[in-house]
Coordinates of C-alpha atoms in Angstrom, one line a residue:
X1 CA 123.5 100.5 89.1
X2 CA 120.1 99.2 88.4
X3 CA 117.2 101.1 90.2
X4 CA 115.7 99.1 93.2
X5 CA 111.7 98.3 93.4
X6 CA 111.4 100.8 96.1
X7 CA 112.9 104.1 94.3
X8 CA 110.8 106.8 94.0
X9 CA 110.0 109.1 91.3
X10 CA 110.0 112.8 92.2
X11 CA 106.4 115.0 91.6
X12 CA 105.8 118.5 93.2
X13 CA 105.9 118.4 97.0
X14 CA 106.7 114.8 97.3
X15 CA 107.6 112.1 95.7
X16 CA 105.6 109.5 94.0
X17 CA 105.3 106.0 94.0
X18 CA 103.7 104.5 90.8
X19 CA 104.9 101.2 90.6
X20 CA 106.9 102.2 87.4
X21 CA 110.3 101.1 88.4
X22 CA 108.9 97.9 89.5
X23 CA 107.4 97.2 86.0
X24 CA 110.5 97.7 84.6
X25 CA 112.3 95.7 86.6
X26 CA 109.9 92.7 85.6
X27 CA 109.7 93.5 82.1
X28 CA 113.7 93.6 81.3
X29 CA 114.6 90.4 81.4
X30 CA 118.2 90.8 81.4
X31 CA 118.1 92.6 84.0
X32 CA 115.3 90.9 86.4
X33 CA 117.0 87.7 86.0
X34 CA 120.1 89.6 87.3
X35 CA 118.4 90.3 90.1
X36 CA 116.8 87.3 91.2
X37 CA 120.5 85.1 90.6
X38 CA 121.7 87.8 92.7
X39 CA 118.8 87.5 95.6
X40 CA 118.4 84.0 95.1
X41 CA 121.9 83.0 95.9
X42 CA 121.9 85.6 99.1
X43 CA 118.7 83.3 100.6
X44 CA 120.3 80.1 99.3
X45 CA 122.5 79.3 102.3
X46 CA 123.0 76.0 102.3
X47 CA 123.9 76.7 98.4
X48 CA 121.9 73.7 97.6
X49 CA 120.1 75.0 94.7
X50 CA 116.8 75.1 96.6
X51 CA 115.3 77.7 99.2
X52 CA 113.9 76.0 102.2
X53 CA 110.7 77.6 104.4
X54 CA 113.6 78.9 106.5
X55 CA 115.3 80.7 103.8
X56 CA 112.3 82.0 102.1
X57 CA 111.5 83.8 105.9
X58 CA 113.8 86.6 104.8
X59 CA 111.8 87.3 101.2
X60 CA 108.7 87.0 102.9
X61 CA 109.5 89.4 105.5
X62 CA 110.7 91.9 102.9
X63 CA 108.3 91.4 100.5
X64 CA 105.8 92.9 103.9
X65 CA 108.1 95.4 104.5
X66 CA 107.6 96.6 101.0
X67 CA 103.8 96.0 101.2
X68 CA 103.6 98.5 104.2
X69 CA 102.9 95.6 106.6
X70 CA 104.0 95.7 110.1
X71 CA 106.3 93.2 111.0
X72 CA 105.8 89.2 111.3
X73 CA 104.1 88.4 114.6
X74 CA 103.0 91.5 115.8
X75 CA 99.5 91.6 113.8
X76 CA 97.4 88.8 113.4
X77 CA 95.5 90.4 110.5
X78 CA 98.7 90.8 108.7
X79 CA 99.9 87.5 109.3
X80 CA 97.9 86.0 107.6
X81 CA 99.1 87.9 104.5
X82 CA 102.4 86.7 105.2
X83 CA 101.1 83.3 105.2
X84 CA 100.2 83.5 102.0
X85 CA 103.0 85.1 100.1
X86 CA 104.6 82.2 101.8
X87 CA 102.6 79.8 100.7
X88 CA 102.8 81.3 97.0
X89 CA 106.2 80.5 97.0
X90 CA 105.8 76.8 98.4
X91 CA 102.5 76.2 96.6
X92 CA 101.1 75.4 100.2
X93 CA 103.4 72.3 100.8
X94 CA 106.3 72.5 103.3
X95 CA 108.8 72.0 100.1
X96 CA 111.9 73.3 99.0
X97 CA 111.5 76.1 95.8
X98 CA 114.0 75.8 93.0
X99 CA 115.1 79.5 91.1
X100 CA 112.6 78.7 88.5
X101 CA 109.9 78.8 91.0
X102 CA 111.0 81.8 93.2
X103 CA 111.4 84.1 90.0
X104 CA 107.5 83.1 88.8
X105 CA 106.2 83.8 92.0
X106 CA 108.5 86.9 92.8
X107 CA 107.3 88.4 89.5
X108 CA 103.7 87.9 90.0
X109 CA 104.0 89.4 93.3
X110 CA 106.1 92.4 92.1
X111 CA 103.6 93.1 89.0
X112 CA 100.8 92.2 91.9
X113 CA 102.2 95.6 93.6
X114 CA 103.0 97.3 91.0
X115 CA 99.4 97.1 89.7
X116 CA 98.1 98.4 93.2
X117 CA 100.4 101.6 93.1
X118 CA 99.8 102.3 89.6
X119 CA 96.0 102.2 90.5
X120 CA 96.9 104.1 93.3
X121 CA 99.8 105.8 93.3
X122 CA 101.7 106.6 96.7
X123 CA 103.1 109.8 97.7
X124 CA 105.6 110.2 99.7
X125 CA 105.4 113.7 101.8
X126 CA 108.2 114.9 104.1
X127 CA 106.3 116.9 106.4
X128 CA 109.1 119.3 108.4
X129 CA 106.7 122.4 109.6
X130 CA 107.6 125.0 106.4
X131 CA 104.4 124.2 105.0
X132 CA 102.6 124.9 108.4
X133 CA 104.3 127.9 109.3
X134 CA 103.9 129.0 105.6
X135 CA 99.8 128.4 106.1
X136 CA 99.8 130.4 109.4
X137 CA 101.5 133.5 107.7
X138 CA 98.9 132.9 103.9
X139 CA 96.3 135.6 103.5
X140 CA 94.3 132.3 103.6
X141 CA 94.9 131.5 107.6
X142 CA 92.3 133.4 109.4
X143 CA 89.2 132.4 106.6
X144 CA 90.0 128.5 107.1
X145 CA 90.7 129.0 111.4
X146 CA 87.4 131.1 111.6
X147 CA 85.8 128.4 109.5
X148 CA 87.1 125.4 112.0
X149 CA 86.4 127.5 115.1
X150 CA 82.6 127.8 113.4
X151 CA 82.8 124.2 113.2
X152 CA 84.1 123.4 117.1
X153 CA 83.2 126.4 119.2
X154 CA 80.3 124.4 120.5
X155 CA 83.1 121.7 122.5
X156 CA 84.3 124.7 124.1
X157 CA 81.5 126.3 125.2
X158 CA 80.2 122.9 126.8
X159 CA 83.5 122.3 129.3
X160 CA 86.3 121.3 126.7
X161 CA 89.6 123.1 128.1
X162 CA 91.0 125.5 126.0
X163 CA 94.2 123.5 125.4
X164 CA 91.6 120.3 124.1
X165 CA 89.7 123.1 121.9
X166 CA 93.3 124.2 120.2
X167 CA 94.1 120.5 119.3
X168 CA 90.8 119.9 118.2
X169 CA 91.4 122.7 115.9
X170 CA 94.7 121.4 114.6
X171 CA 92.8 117.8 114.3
X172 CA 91.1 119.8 111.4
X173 CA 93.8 120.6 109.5
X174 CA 95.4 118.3 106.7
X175 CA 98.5 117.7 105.0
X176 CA 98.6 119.8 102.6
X177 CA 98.7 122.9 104.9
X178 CA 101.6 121.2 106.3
X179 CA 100.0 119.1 109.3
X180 CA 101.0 115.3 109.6
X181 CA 97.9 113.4 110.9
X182 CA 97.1 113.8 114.4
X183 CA 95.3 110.0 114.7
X184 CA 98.7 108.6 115.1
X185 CA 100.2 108.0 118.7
X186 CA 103.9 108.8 117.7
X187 CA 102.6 112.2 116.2
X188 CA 100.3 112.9 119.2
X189 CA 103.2 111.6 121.8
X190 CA 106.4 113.6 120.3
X191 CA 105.1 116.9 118.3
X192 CA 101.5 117.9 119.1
X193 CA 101.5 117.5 122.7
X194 CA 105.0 118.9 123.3
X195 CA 104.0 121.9 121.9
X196 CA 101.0 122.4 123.5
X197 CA 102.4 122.3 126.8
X198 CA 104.7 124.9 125.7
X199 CA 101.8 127.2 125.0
X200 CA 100.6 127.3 128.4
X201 CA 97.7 125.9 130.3
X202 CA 94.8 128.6 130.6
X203 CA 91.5 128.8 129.7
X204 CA 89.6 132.1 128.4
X205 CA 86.0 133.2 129.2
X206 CA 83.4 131.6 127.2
X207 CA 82.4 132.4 124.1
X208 CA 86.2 132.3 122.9
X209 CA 86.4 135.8 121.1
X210 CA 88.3 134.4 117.2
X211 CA 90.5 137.3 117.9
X212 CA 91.9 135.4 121.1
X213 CA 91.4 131.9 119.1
X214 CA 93.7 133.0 116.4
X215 CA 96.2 134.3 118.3
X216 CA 96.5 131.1 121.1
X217 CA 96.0 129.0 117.5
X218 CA 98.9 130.8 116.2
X219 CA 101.3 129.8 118.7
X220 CA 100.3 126.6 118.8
X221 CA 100.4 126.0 114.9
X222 CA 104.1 127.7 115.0
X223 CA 105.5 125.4 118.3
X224 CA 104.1 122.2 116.2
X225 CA 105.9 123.7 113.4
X226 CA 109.3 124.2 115.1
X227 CA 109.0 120.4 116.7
X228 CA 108.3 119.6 112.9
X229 CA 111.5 120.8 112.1
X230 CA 113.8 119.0 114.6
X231 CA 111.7 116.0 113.9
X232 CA 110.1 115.9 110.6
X233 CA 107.4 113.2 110.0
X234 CA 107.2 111.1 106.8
X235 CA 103.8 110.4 105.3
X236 CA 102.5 108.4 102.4
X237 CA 99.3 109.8 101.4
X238 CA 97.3 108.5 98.7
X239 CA 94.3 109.5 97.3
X240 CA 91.6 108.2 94.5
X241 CA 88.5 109.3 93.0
X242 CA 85.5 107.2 91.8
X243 CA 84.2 108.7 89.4
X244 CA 82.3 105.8 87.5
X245 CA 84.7 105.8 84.5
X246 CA 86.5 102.3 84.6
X247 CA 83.1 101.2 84.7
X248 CA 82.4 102.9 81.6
X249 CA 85.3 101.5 79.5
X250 CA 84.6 98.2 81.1
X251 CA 80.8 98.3 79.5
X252 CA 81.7 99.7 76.3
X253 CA 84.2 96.3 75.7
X254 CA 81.6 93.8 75.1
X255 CA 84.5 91.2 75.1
X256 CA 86.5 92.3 78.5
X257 CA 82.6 92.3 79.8
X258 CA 82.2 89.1 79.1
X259 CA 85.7 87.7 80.7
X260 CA 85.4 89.5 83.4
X261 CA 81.6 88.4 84.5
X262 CA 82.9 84.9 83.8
X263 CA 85.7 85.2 86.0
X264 CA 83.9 86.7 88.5
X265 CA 81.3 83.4 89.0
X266 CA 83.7 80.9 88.3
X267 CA 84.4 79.7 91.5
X268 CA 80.4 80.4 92.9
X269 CA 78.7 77.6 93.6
X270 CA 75.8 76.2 91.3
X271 CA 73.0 73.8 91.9
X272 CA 72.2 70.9 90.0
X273 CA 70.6 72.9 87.2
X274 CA 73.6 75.4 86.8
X275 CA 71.8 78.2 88.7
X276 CA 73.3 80.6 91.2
X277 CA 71.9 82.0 94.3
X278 CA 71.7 86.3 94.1
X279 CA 72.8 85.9 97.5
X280 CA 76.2 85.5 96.0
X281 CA 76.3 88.8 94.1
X282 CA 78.3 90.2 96.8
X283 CA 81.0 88.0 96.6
X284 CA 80.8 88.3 92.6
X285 CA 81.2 92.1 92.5
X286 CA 84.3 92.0 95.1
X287 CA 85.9 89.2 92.2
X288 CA 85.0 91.8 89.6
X289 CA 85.9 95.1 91.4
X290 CA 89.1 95.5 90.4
X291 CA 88.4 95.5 86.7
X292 CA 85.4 98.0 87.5
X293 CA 87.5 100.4 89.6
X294 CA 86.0 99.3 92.6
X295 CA 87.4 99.3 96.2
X296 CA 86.8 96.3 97.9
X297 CA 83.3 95.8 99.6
X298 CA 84.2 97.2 103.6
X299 CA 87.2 99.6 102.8
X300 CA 85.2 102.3 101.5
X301 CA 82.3 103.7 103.5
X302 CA 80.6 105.8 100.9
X303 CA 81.0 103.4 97.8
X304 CA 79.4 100.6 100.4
X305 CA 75.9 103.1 100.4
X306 CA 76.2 103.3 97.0
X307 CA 76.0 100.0 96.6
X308 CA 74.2 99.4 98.8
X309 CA 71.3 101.2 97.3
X310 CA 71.9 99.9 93.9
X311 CA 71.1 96.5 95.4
X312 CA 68.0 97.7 96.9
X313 CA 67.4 98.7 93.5
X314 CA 67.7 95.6 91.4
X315 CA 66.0 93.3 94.6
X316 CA 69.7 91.7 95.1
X317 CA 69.2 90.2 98.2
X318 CA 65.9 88.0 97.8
X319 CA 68.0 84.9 97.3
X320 CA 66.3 83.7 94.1
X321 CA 68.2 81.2 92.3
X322 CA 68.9 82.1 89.1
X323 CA 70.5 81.4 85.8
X324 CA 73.8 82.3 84.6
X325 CA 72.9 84.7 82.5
X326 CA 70.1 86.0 84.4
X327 CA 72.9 86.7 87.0
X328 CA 75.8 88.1 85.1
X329 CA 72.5 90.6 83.5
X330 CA 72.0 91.6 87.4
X331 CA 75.9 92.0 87.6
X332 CA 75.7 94.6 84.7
X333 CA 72.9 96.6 85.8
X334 CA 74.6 96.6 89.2
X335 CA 78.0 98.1 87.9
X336 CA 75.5 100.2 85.4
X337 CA 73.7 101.9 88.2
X338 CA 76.8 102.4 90.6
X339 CA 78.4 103.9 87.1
X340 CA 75.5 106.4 87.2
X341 CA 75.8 107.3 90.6
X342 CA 79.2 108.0 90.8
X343 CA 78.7 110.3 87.5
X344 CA 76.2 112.6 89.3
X345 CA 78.5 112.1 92.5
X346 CA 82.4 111.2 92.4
X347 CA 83.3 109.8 95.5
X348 CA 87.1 111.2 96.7
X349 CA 88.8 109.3 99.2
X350 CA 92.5 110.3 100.8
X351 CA 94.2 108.0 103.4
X352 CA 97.6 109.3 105.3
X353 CA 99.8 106.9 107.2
X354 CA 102.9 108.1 109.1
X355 CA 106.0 106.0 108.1
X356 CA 107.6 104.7 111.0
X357 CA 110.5 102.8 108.9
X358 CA 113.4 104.4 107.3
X359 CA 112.3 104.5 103.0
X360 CA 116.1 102.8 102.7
X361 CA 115.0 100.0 104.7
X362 CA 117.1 97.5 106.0
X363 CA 115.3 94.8 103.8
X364 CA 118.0 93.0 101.6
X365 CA 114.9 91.3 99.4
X366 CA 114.0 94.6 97.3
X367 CA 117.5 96.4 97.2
X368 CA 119.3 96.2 93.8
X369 CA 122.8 94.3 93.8
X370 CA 125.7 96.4 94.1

């Protein structure tokens, strides 16, 4: 049976998400054309050859589901996404799409994901308490706790009650000692806070002694880890560093340079002399980021100082208009100097979502045919 999109390959601990299968999918083209006859006559109801905006509804759900998006309607910043992987498919008119059409655009979306997990790659963590209640009983346990309680004692000592202290504590600890992430409400709701409430109510005379911490954070590490167990918690965590050296290869190719700063002010706008506003340089490095190994301007706090700086450095925001190649020069020394930055100081950045959805989900778009 061929693989579907969506399978996983297995690493360590969990199991990662690369967007290899997907690749291969798209690259066989026995098989991908398989699989689009296959899904394109499940959507084609009417069996008219075509897929209306009505039949494409289920692809376009999928192709969310399968993109991590919650689902249609509930979120209007997602739905705008599903707007457009929509209107891919429809080429913005309310027309009908032939198979010819639906396998372009489903292969440019695929290799469109694929690309993002192969940049950065997904992994998949089945969080069921061992980890946690093998990090309570590690040698390592009471240097870490002594470390967070050094880090929060002050909350306690100012009025927080002692139960608020202890989550605070296990707000500190990450996924890798075995702890799913406390920010979400489902986490909060059905683990953490029934097994607080099983470790009792009192408070202790302030300054908490770490003797009395660790024992009371003990019990409450080992009741989230048995809730763990009758309800483990799926995360996908992902993580990326920046280290400066995509910029690197990017500067040391003279001709992917080139194409890339070309791309990148294609579409800016010019005055009647063909110059370009530095105000727009912003909007040139976001076009250019992903070649550069760049997260997009807003989703990374620390890069957005960096760069910030860098365009302090080069005047960037005076507005002068300038010539094309006056501009793409700024572009270089822009990437340049963010390059050098992140040399001296890589910039690490982890995210962890809890999945909600079952991984088989009950999307027909990206399953294989049986």
């Amino acid at each position: 049976m061929m693989e579907s999109p969506r399978s996983m390959k297995k690493s360590g601990g969990g199991e990662v998400l690369d967007g290899s299968n997907i690749m291969e999918l798209v690259g066989n083209e026995e098989v991908f054309s398989h699989f689009v006859d296959h899904k394109f006559h499940e959507l084609d109801k009417d069996r008219d050859g075509k897929l209306s905006v009505n039949e494409l509804h289920p692809a376009v759900a999928d192709i969310g589901a399968a993109l991590g998006l919650p689902a249609q309607g509930s979120s209007p910043d997602s739905d705008h996404i599903y707007s457009e992987v929509l209107s891919e498919f429809t080429h913005g008119k309310q027309e009908k799409v032939n198979k010819t059409e639906f396998k372009e655009v489903l292969s440019d979306i695929l290799l469109g994901m694929a690309a993002g997990l192969k940049r950065d790659p997904i992994v998949i963590l089945r969080i069921d308490g061992e980890d946690l209640q093998e990090f309570v009983n590690s040698p390592s346990f009471e240097p870490e706790m002594i470390s967070i309680l050094t880090e929060i004692e002050s909350a306690y000592e100012e009025g927080l009650p002692f139960k608020d202290f202890i989550l605070k504590a296990l707000e500190k600890l990450t996924v890798e000692q075995g702890m799913p992430p406390t920010s979400d409400s489902w986490v909060m709701s059905n683990i953490v806070e029934p097994a607080l409430q099983l470790c009792g109510g009192h408070d202790f005379k302030k300054p908490v002694s770490q003797e009395t911490f660790l024992m009371e954070f003990k019990k409450a590490a080992e009741s989230v880890a048995q809730h763990l167990k009758n309800q483990p918690v799926i995360v996908a965590h992902s993580e990326n560093t920046f280290d400066g050296s995509v910029i690197r290869r990017l500067l040391s190719n003279k001709f992917e340079l080139d194409k890339t700063l070309n791309a990148a002010i294609e579409d800016l706008p010019k005055d009647r002399n063909g110059k370009i506003s530095k105000e727009h340089l912003r909007v040139a490095l976001d076009v250019l980021a992903p070649a550069a190994g760049l997260p997009p301007l807003g989703a990374v706090e620390e890069m957005d100082k960096v760069i910030g700086n860098v365009f302090k450095m080069v005047n960037a925001d005076d507005g002068k208009m300038v010539r094309e190649d006056e501009f793409k020069k700024i572009m270089t020394e822009i990437i340049g100097s963010v390059m050098l930055q992140l040399e001296g100081n890589p910039i690490s950045v982890s995210t962890n979502s809890v999945v909600h959805e079952p991984l088989a989900s009950s999307s027909t778009l990206l399953q294989p045919p049986s």
